[in-house]
mmCIF file of C-alpha atoms in Angstrom:
data_model
loop_
_atom_site.group_PDB
_atom_site.id
_atom_site.type_symbol
_atom_site.label_atom_id
_atom_site.label_comp_id
_atom_site.label_asym_id
_atom_site.label_seq_id
_atom_site.Cartn_x
_atom_site.Cartn_y
_atom_site.Cartn_z
ATOM 1 C CA MET A 1 -85.100 90.403 -32.048
ATOM 2 C CA THR A 2 -88.259 89.736 -34.085
ATOM 3 C CA PHE A 3 -86.220 88.024 -36.821
ATOM 4 C CA GLN A 4 -84.283 86.023 -34.220
ATOM 5 C CA LYS A 5 -87.512 84.849 -32.616
ATOM 6 C CA LEU A 6 -88.846 83.758 -36.005
ATOM 7 C CA VAL A 7 -85.685 81.735 -36.739
ATOM 8 C CA ILE A 8 -85.728 80.148 -33.299
ATOM 9 C CA GLY A 9 -89.407 79.309 -33.567
ATOM 10 C CA ALA A 10 -88.993 77.762 -36.994
ATOM 11 C CA SER A 11 -86.006 75.656 -35.947
ATOM 12 C CA MET A 12 -87.829 74.471 -32.832
ATOM 13 C CA ALA A 13 -90.883 73.495 -34.885
ATOM 14 C CA ILE A 14 -88.745 71.530 -37.349
ATOM 15 C CA GLY A 15 -86.792 69.827 -34.576
ATOM 16 C CA VAL A 16 -89.859 68.883 -32.544
ATOM 17 C CA SER A 17 -91.575 67.634 -35.706
ATOM 18 C CA ALA A 18 -88.597 65.431 -36.552
ATOM 19 C CA ILE A 19 -88.529 63.959 -33.050
ATOM 20 C CA ALA A 20 -92.288 63.386 -33.003
ATOM 21 C CA THR A 21 -92.287 61.522 -36.340
ATOM 22 C CA ALA A 22 -89.360 59.220 -35.429
ATOM 23 C CA PRO A 23 -90.565 55.628 -34.875
ATOM 24 C CA ALA A 24 -90.564 54.622 -31.224
ATOM 25 C CA HIS A 25 -92.268 51.351 -30.239
ATOM 26 C CA ALA A 26 -90.978 50.298 -26.853
ATOM 27 C CA LEU A 27 -91.480 46.741 -25.622
ATOM 28 C CA SER A 28 -94.073 46.588 -22.830
ATOM 29 C CA LEU A 29 -94.424 43.616 -20.445
ATOM 30 C CA THR A 30 -97.329 42.837 -18.126
ATOM 31 C CA PHE A 31 -97.493 39.815 -15.782
ATOM 32 C CA ASN A 32 -100.710 37.949 -15.013
ATOM 33 C CA ASN A 33 -99.642 36.589 -11.589
ATOM 34 C CA ALA A 34 -96.729 38.308 -9.879
ATOM 35 C CA ASN A 35 -96.962 35.878 -6.949
ATOM 36 C CA GLU A 36 -95.767 33.006 -9.144
ATOM 37 C CA ILE A 37 -92.722 34.575 -10.785
ATOM 38 C CA LYS A 38 -89.150 34.577 -9.556
ATOM 39 C CA THR A 39 -86.247 36.480 -11.105
ATOM 40 C CA TYR A 40 -82.604 35.443 -11.121
ATOM 41 C CA THR A 41 -80.283 38.398 -11.589
ATOM 42 C CA GLY A 42 -77.703 36.428 -13.584
ATOM 43 C CA GLY A 43 -74.206 34.972 -13.381
ATOM 44 C CA SER A 44 -72.942 32.336 -10.942
ATOM 45 C CA ASN A 45 -73.337 34.762 -8.035
ATOM 46 C CA GLY A 46 -76.774 36.074 -8.889
ATOM 47 C CA ASN A 47 -79.654 36.661 -6.511
ATOM 48 C CA PHE A 48 -83.216 35.378 -6.545
ATOM 49 C CA ILE A 49 -85.982 37.973 -6.346
ATOM 50 C CA ALA A 50 -89.553 36.758 -5.943
ATOM 51 C CA ASN A 51 -92.775 38.533 -6.936
ATOM 52 C CA ASP A 52 -91.069 41.574 -8.503
ATOM 53 C CA THR A 53 -92.322 42.518 -11.974
ATOM 54 C CA VAL A 54 -89.787 45.341 -12.362
ATOM 55 C CA ALA A 55 -86.879 42.954 -11.809
ATOM 56 C CA ALA A 56 -88.534 40.420 -14.115
ATOM 57 C CA SER A 57 -88.950 42.949 -16.921
ATOM 58 C CA GLN A 58 -85.309 43.946 -16.563
ATOM 59 C CA ALA A 59 -84.128 40.327 -16.757
ATOM 60 C CA LEU A 60 -86.130 39.653 -19.915
ATOM 61 C CA THR A 61 -84.772 42.664 -21.788
ATOM 62 C CA ASP A 62 -81.238 43.276 -20.453
ATOM 63 C CA GLY A 63 -79.427 41.241 -23.123
ATOM 64 C CA ASN A 64 -77.968 38.918 -20.482
ATOM 65 C CA VAL A 65 -79.346 35.422 -21.082
ATOM 66 C CA SER A 66 -78.271 34.126 -17.657
ATOM 67 C CA SER A 67 -80.587 36.570 -15.913
ATOM 68 C CA ASN A 68 -83.969 34.932 -16.207
ATOM 69 C CA VAL A 69 -87.539 34.720 -15.001
ATOM 70 C CA GLU A 70 -89.130 31.492 -13.791
ATOM 71 C CA LEU A 71 -92.841 31.183 -14.502
ATOM 72 C CA TRP A 72 -94.658 29.282 -11.737
ATOM 73 C CA TYR A 73 -91.832 28.810 -9.245
ATOM 74 C CA THR A 74 -93.583 27.336 -6.186
ATOM 75 C CA ASP A 75 -93.289 23.771 -7.521
ATOM 76 C CA GLU A 76 -92.606 21.934 -10.790
ATOM 77 C CA ASN A 77 -96.197 21.076 -11.684
ATOM 78 C CA PRO A 78 -98.037 24.213 -12.855
ATOM 79 C CA THR A 79 -101.800 24.134 -12.465
ATOM 80 C CA SER A 80 -102.375 27.366 -14.395
ATOM 81 C CA ASN A 81 -100.756 29.360 -17.176
ATOM 82 C CA VAL A 82 -98.635 31.921 -15.332
ATOM 83 C CA GLY A 83 -96.596 34.323 -17.417
ATOM 84 C CA PHE A 84 -96.495 37.656 -19.202
ATOM 85 C CA THR A 85 -97.900 39.457 -22.213
ATOM 86 C CA ALA A 86 -95.481 41.420 -24.377
ATOM 87 C CA THR A 87 -96.573 44.198 -26.716
ATOM 88 C CA GLU A 88 -94.588 46.294 -29.158
ATOM 89 C CA GLY A 89 -96.473 48.471 -31.599
ATOM 90 C CA ASN A 90 -99.028 46.206 -33.276
ATOM 91 C CA TYR A 91 -97.314 43.022 -32.088
ATOM 92 C CA SER A 92 -98.499 41.029 -29.090
ATOM 93 C CA ALA A 93 -97.533 37.672 -27.541
ATOM 94 C CA THR A 94 -98.298 35.827 -24.319
ATOM 95 C CA VAL A 95 -95.705 33.498 -22.763
ATOM 96 C CA SER A 96 -96.679 31.210 -19.889
ATOM 97 C CA SER A 97 -96.074 28.012 -17.949
ATOM 98 C CA VAL A 98 -97.355 24.654 -19.226
ATOM 99 C CA THR A 99 -100.129 22.723 -17.462
ATOM 100 C CA ALA A 100 -101.087 19.048 -17.565
ATOM 101 C CA SER A 101 -103.923 20.015 -19.892
ATOM 102 C CA ASP A 102 -101.425 21.598 -22.291
ATOM 103 C CA TRP A 103 -99.332 18.417 -22.249
ATOM 104 C CA SER A 104 -102.283 16.422 -23.516
ATOM 105 C CA SER A 105 -102.388 18.509 -26.683
ATOM 106 C CA PHE A 106 -98.701 18.497 -27.623
ATOM 107 C CA SER A 107 -97.030 15.563 -25.842
ATOM 108 C CA SER A 108 -96.899 13.427 -29.010
ATOM 109 C CA GLN A 109 -95.170 16.256 -30.873
ATOM 110 C CA TRP A 110 -92.609 16.720 -28.108
ATOM 111 C CA LEU A 111 -91.979 12.980 -27.806
ATOM 112 C CA GLY A 112 -91.498 12.620 -31.563
ATOM 113 C CA ASP A 113 -88.941 15.431 -31.610
ATOM 114 C CA LEU A 114 -87.164 13.942 -28.586
ATOM 115 C CA LEU A 115 -86.840 10.468 -30.155
ATOM 116 C CA ASN A 116 -85.723 11.893 -33.498
ATOM 117 C CA THR A 117 -82.979 13.807 -31.684
ATOM 118 C CA TYR A 118 -81.821 10.903 -29.507
ATOM 119 C CA THR A 119 -82.235 7.966 -31.886
ATOM 120 C CA PRO A 120 -80.795 5.213 -29.589
ATOM 121 C CA PHE A 121 -84.013 5.471 -27.579
ATOM 122 C CA LYS A 122 -86.303 5.323 -30.598
ATOM 123 C CA SER A 123 -86.020 1.574 -31.163
ATOM 124 C CA VAL A 124 -86.503 0.965 -27.428
ATOM 125 C CA TRP A 125 -89.651 3.085 -27.423
ATOM 126 C CA ASN A 126 -91.040 1.362 -30.530
ATOM 127 C CA GLY A 127 -90.614 -1.985 -28.737
ATOM 128 C CA PHE A 128 -92.771 -0.889 -25.823
ATOM 129 C CA SER A 129 -96.303 -2.160 -25.398
ATOM 130 C CA ALA A 130 -99.146 0.326 -25.856
ATOM 131 C CA SER A 131 -99.795 0.304 -22.098
ATOM 132 C CA THR A 132 -96.142 1.191 -21.370
ATOM 133 C CA GLN A 133 -96.153 4.033 -23.870
ATOM 134 C CA SER A 134 -99.346 5.335 -22.297
ATOM 135 C CA LEU A 135 -97.838 5.090 -18.801
ATOM 136 C CA ILE A 136 -94.733 7.047 -19.748
ATOM 137 C CA THR A 137 -96.675 9.637 -21.722
ATOM 138 C CA SER A 138 -99.006 10.229 -18.782
ATOM 139 C CA SER A 139 -95.970 10.958 -16.593
ATOM 140 C CA PHE A 140 -94.700 13.781 -18.836
ATOM 141 C CA PRO A 141 -96.279 16.556 -16.704
ATOM 142 C CA SER A 142 -94.229 15.298 -13.737
ATOM 143 C CA LEU A 143 -90.943 15.788 -15.600
ATOM 144 C CA GLY A 144 -90.754 19.253 -14.068
ATOM 145 C CA ILE A 145 -90.110 21.132 -17.311
ATOM 146 C CA GLY A 146 -93.382 23.026 -17.584
ATOM 147 C CA ASP A 147 -92.203 25.841 -15.294
ATOM 148 C CA PRO A 148 -89.793 27.507 -17.742
ATOM 149 C CA ASN A 149 -86.978 29.938 -17.004
ATOM 150 C CA ILE A 150 -87.087 32.617 -19.696
ATOM 151 C CA GLY A 151 -83.749 34.350 -20.278
ATOM 152 C CA SER A 152 -84.883 36.832 -22.919
ATOM 153 C CA PHE A 153 -87.787 37.780 -25.152
ATOM 154 C CA GLN A 154 -87.915 39.794 -28.341
ATOM 155 C CA PHE A 155 -90.083 40.404 -31.384
ATOM 156 C CA GLY A 156 -88.626 40.000 -34.855
ATOM 157 C CA GLN A 157 -89.034 42.246 -37.889
ATOM 158 C CA ASN A 158 -92.212 40.483 -38.943
ATOM 159 C CA GLY A 159 -93.735 40.210 -35.475
ATOM 160 C CA GLY A 160 -92.359 36.735 -34.864
ATOM 161 C CA VAL A 161 -91.136 35.772 -31.406
ATOM 162 C CA GLU A 162 -87.764 34.565 -30.121
ATOM 163 C CA LEU A 163 -87.186 33.162 -26.639
ATOM 164 C CA GLN A 164 -84.033 32.150 -24.828
ATOM 165 C CA LEU A 165 -84.847 29.314 -22.426
ATOM 166 C CA VAL A 166 -82.405 28.747 -19.569
ATOM 167 C CA GLY A 167 -81.946 25.223 -18.227
ATOM 168 C CA ASP A 168 -79.593 22.287 -17.719
ATOM 169 C CA LEU A 169 -76.943 21.101 -20.142
ATOM 170 C CA ASP A 170 -77.834 17.449 -19.467
ATOM 171 C CA VAL A 171 -81.210 16.223 -18.169
ATOM 172 C CA LYS A 172 -80.237 12.565 -18.122
ATOM 173 C CA THR A 173 -80.267 12.481 -14.310
ATOM 174 C CA LYS A 174 -83.729 14.033 -14.157
ATOM 175 C CA LEU A 175 -85.031 11.571 -16.732
ATOM 176 C CA SER A 176 -83.503 8.656 -14.819
ATOM 177 C CA GLN A 177 -85.223 9.816 -11.638
ATOM 178 C CA THR A 178 -88.564 9.926 -13.457
ATOM 179 C CA ILE A 179 -88.137 6.365 -14.725
ATOM 180 C CA SER A 180 -87.171 5.211 -11.222
ATOM 181 C CA THR A 181 -90.327 6.800 -9.850
ATOM 182 C CA ASP A 182 -92.443 5.036 -12.482
ATOM 183 C CA LEU A 183 -90.776 1.716 -11.625
ATOM 184 C CA GLY A 184 -91.412 2.234 -7.924
ATOM 185 C CA GLN A 185 -95.088 2.978 -8.499
ATOM 186 C CA ALA A 186 -95.469 -0.066 -10.765
ATOM 187 C CA TRP A 187 -93.708 -2.299 -8.216
ATOM 188 C CA ASP A 188 -95.927 -1.177 -5.367
ATOM 189 C CA GLY A 189 -98.989 -1.197 -7.611
ATOM 190 C CA GLY A 190 -99.009 -4.924 -8.246
ATOM 191 C CA VAL A 191 -95.699 -6.266 -9.544
ATOM 192 C CA LYS A 192 -94.382 -6.819 -6.022
ATOM 193 C CA SER A 193 -97.093 -9.364 -5.240
ATOM 194 C CA LEU A 194 -95.922 -11.535 -8.143
ATOM 195 C CA PHE A 195 -92.398 -11.835 -6.714
ATOM 196 C CA PRO A 196 -92.813 -12.779 -3.038
ATOM 197 C CA GLY A 197 -89.683 -12.373 -0.982
ATOM 198 C CA LYS A 198 -87.972 -10.301 -3.698
ATOM 199 C CA THR A 199 -87.074 -6.618 -3.853
ATOM 200 C CA SER A 200 -87.348 -4.373 -6.886
ATOM 201 C CA LEU A 201 -83.556 -4.077 -7.074
ATOM 202 C CA SER A 202 -83.131 -7.834 -7.343
ATOM 203 C CA ILE A 203 -85.506 -8.222 -10.310
ATOM 204 C CA SER A 204 -84.177 -7.998 -13.872
ATOM 205 C CA ALA A 205 -85.993 -7.654 -17.185
ATOM 206 C CA LEU A 206 -85.191 -11.319 -17.875
ATOM 207 C CA ASP A 207 -86.821 -12.337 -14.592
ATOM 208 C CA VAL A 208 -89.932 -10.400 -15.505
ATOM 209 C CA GLN A 209 -90.090 -11.923 -18.989
ATOM 210 C CA THR A 210 -89.809 -15.407 -17.469
ATOM 211 C CA LYS A 211 -92.746 -14.652 -15.177
ATOM 212 C CA ILE A 212 -94.783 -13.374 -18.151
ATOM 213 C CA SER A 213 -94.102 -16.576 -20.096
ATOM 214 C CA LEU A 214 -95.269 -18.699 -17.155
ATOM 215 C CA LEU A 215 -98.478 -16.722 -16.716
ATOM 216 C CA GLN A 216 -99.274 -17.020 -20.410
ATOM 217 C CA LEU A 217 -99.447 -20.810 -19.960
ATOM 218 C CA LEU A 218 -102.346 -20.468 -17.513
ATOM 219 C CA PRO A 219 -106.033 -20.287 -18.499
ATOM 220 C CA THR A 220 -106.905 -16.811 -19.680
ATOM 221 C CA SER A 221 -108.783 -14.520 -17.288
ATOM 222 C CA ALA A 222 -109.235 -10.790 -16.743
ATOM 223 C CA THR A 223 -107.060 -10.863 -13.618
ATOM 224 C CA LEU A 224 -104.350 -12.798 -15.398
ATOM 225 C CA GLN A 225 -104.340 -10.381 -18.329
ATOM 226 C CA THR A 226 -104.027 -7.431 -15.922
ATOM 227 C CA GLN A 227 -101.001 -9.062 -14.301
ATOM 228 C CA ILE A 228 -99.393 -9.732 -17.682
ATOM 229 C CA ASN A 229 -99.932 -6.094 -18.699
ATOM 230 C CA GLN A 230 -98.389 -4.868 -15.439
ATOM 231 C CA LEU A 231 -95.354 -7.095 -15.885
ATOM 232 C CA THR A 232 -94.938 -6.096 -19.536
ATOM 233 C CA SER A 233 -94.872 -2.410 -18.643
ATOM 234 C CA TYR A 234 -92.446 -3.092 -15.813
ATOM 235 C CA LYS A 235 -90.122 -4.998 -18.152
ATOM 236 C CA ASP A 236 -90.285 -2.179 -20.718
ATOM 237 C CA LEU A 237 -89.345 0.393 -18.098
ATOM 238 C CA LEU A 238 -86.398 -1.745 -16.969
ATOM 239 C CA ASN A 239 -85.163 -1.929 -20.574
ATOM 240 C CA PHE A 240 -85.553 1.823 -20.977
ATOM 241 C CA GLN A 241 -83.653 2.404 -17.743
ATOM 242 C CA ALA A 242 -80.861 0.076 -18.926
ATOM 243 C CA THR A 243 -80.574 1.958 -22.242
ATOM 244 C CA LEU A 244 -80.446 5.255 -20.388
ATOM 245 C CA ASN A 245 -77.740 3.986 -18.030
ATOM 246 C CA VAL A 246 -75.406 2.964 -20.869
ATOM 247 C CA TYR A 247 -76.032 6.052 -23.008
ATOM 248 C CA GLN A 248 -72.759 7.985 -23.127
ATOM 249 C CA GLY A 249 -73.885 11.304 -24.551
ATOM 250 C CA LYS A 250 -75.620 14.251 -22.963
ATOM 251 C CA ILE A 251 -79.362 14.640 -23.186
ATOM 252 C CA GLY A 252 -80.078 18.288 -23.650
ATOM 253 C CA ALA A 253 -83.718 19.293 -23.361
ATOM 254 C CA SER A 254 -85.043 22.704 -22.502
ATOM 255 C CA GLU A 255 -87.972 23.484 -20.301
ATOM 256 C CA ILE A 256 -91.175 24.303 -22.153
ATOM 257 C CA ALA A 257 -93.137 27.529 -22.480
ATOM 258 C CA LYS A 258 -96.548 28.095 -23.998
ATOM 259 C CA VAL A 259 -96.552 30.945 -26.528
ATOM 260 C CA VAL A 260 -99.688 32.497 -28.011
ATOM 261 C CA THR A 261 -99.167 35.069 -30.763
ATOM 262 C CA ASP A 262 -100.954 36.082 -33.950
ATOM 263 C CA ASN A 263 -103.906 33.857 -32.925
ATOM 264 C CA LYS A 264 -101.677 30.763 -32.940
ATOM 265 C CA THR A 265 -100.505 28.584 -30.038
ATOM 266 C CA TYR A 266 -96.951 27.232 -29.925
ATOM 267 C CA TYR A 267 -94.955 25.262 -27.385
ATOM 268 C CA ALA A 268 -91.432 26.611 -27.129
ATOM 269 C CA TYR A 269 -88.721 24.013 -26.502
ATOM 270 C CA SER A 270 -85.433 22.828 -27.932
ATOM 271 C CA PHE A 271 -83.025 19.906 -27.685
ATOM 272 C CA ASN A 272 -80.093 21.932 -29.009
ATOM 273 C CA SER A 273 -78.232 23.226 -25.973
ATOM 274 C CA THR A 274 -75.511 25.869 -25.756
ATOM 275 C CA ALA A 275 -73.291 25.902 -22.663
ATOM 276 C CA SER A 276 -73.874 29.068 -20.681
ATOM 277 C CA GLY A 277 -70.613 28.924 -18.752
ATOM 278 C CA ILE A 278 -72.398 29.557 -15.446
ATOM 279 C CA THR A 279 -74.403 27.710 -12.819
ATOM 280 C CA ALA A 280 -77.034 28.998 -10.426
ATOM 281 C CA SER A 281 -75.803 30.290 -7.088
ATOM 282 C CA ASP A 282 -78.097 28.010 -5.053
ATOM 283 C CA ASP A 283 -77.436 24.492 -6.403
ATOM 284 C CA GLY A 284 -74.377 24.930 -8.634
ATOM 285 C CA VAL A 285 -76.091 22.900 -11.385
ATOM 286 C CA SER A 286 -79.009 24.833 -12.864
ATOM 287 C CA TYR A 287 -78.697 27.371 -15.691
ATOM 288 C CA SER A 288 -75.732 25.529 -17.234
ATOM 289 C CA ALA A 289 -77.205 25.888 -20.721
ATOM 290 C CA TYR A 290 -79.551 27.977 -22.771
ATOM 291 C CA TYR A 291 -81.786 27.053 -25.677
ATOM 292 C CA THR A 292 -83.048 29.290 -28.474
ATOM 293 C CA TRP A 293 -86.566 28.970 -29.868
ATOM 294 C CA ASN A 294 -88.473 31.100 -32.339
ATOM 295 C CA THR A 295 -91.710 31.031 -34.293
ATOM 296 C CA PRO A 296 -91.613 29.739 -37.899
ATOM 297 C CA GLY A 297 -90.261 32.307 -40.359
ATOM 298 C CA TYR A 298 -88.795 34.439 -37.592
ATOM 299 C CA THR A 299 -86.532 37.267 -38.799
ATOM 300 C CA ALA A 300 -84.231 38.927 -36.279
ATOM 301 C CA PRO A 301 -84.819 42.638 -35.680
ATOM 302 C CA THR A 302 -82.534 45.136 -37.366
ATOM 303 C CA PRO A 303 -79.881 46.407 -34.907
ATOM 304 C CA PRO A 304 -80.373 50.080 -33.995
ATOM 305 C CA SER A 305 -78.161 52.417 -36.000
ATOM 306 C CA SER A 306 -75.698 54.794 -34.336
ATOM 307 C CA SER A 307 -76.003 57.480 -37.030
ATOM 308 C CA VAL A 308 -75.592 61.212 -36.394
ATOM 309 C CA PRO A 309 -78.887 62.983 -35.515
ATOM 310 C CA GLU A 310 -80.745 64.666 -38.366
ATOM 311 C CA PRO A 311 -79.783 68.341 -38.997
ATOM 312 C CA SER A 312 -83.349 69.415 -38.263
ATOM 313 C CA VAL A 313 -83.144 67.786 -34.832
ATOM 314 C CA MET A 314 -79.859 69.570 -34.119
ATOM 315 C CA LEU A 315 -81.388 72.878 -35.244
ATOM 316 C CA GLY A 316 -84.301 72.296 -32.920
ATOM 317 C CA LEU A 317 -81.997 71.637 -29.970
ATOM 318 C CA LEU A 318 -79.940 74.713 -30.792
ATOM 319 C CA GLY A 319 -83.139 76.715 -31.051
ATOM 320 C CA VAL A 320 -84.223 75.593 -27.580
ATOM 321 C CA ALA A 321 -80.838 76.601 -26.200
ATOM 322 C CA GLY A 322 -81.117 79.928 -28.011
ATOM 323 C CA VAL A 323 -84.413 80.680 -26.337
ATOM 324 C CA PHE A 324 -82.908 80.362 -22.866
ATOM 325 C CA VAL A 325 -79.891 82.499 -23.813
ATOM 326 C CA THR A 326 -82.108 85.182 -25.323
ATOM 327 C CA GLN A 327 -84.441 85.182 -22.319
ATOM 328 C CA ARG A 328 -81.479 85.539 -19.961
ATOM 329 C CA LYS A 329 -80.088 88.497 -21.942
ATOM 330 C CA PHE A 330 -83.529 90.099 -22.078
ATOM 331 C CA LYS A 331 -83.884 89.831 -18.309
ATOM 332 C CA LYS A 332 -80.493 91.511 -17.824
ATOM 333 C CA VAL A 333 -81.466 94.396 -20.099
ATOM 334 C CA SER A 334 -84.791 94.777 -18.329
ATOM 335 C CA ILE A 335 -83.051 94.988 -14.964
#
């Protein structure tokens, strides 16, 4: 019995040591405002679960891209950076919604990438006046893409970050609605007074250009210049709307997430959509695509191996079992 106890003890020590030294860095997620997150459980018949960090953590790590977490879900204009911090070993990253203040720091980058992807709009944009470009740029926060739906999160081998962003396969309708809103505001803001008896729907870009040419013949004044600037922007928006209406392709553009990792700030977005094959259960339109984004130099993690456990681990497990068998026999003898 003494020898048997020594063998069992040794095998247990080896087994426990092997288990203790095996690397095990689990991904941990913490949310900074549970009241502004909503989880979709996935698929075309999924459910929406609000303010539940357990459900959110599951959706971000379950390997199912269609299950996702919306950051700042109460409306489409975040006023704070709501999201989560992920940690795994020495790696850490914070993912959050995008505010109007964030837009001011990266809008030119996003716009440049957008125009380089959809080149038919580039020449139209370059023909805009400076005031029109400023007007459109200032409306970016109202596009409703700063409250991202995150389908998955993971760290790479080198600590880089990869996100799957869930969104629409074609945002052309949303973009058209934004331009229509800008036109409506410009019409009510001063253009309307220059076309008495007319409606916005009856005015074309040619009509506006004719009015500009007539005003330019009048003596220059501050009021006149303001009117010319208003009309120029209105004409530019009409031309942009016309280009959008005749564009035959899809316009894929993901929502945008703010990512802070390794003391660097990134804005995660993509114009390269992949059809998800599903739509959300509430509107039958959302979640029709997903977009992949990762930090520069990202290397995917190595898939976990399915190798046979180490012999020392098996010996340890057998040793534990042996202890219980021995104790049971000892009790019987004692009785």
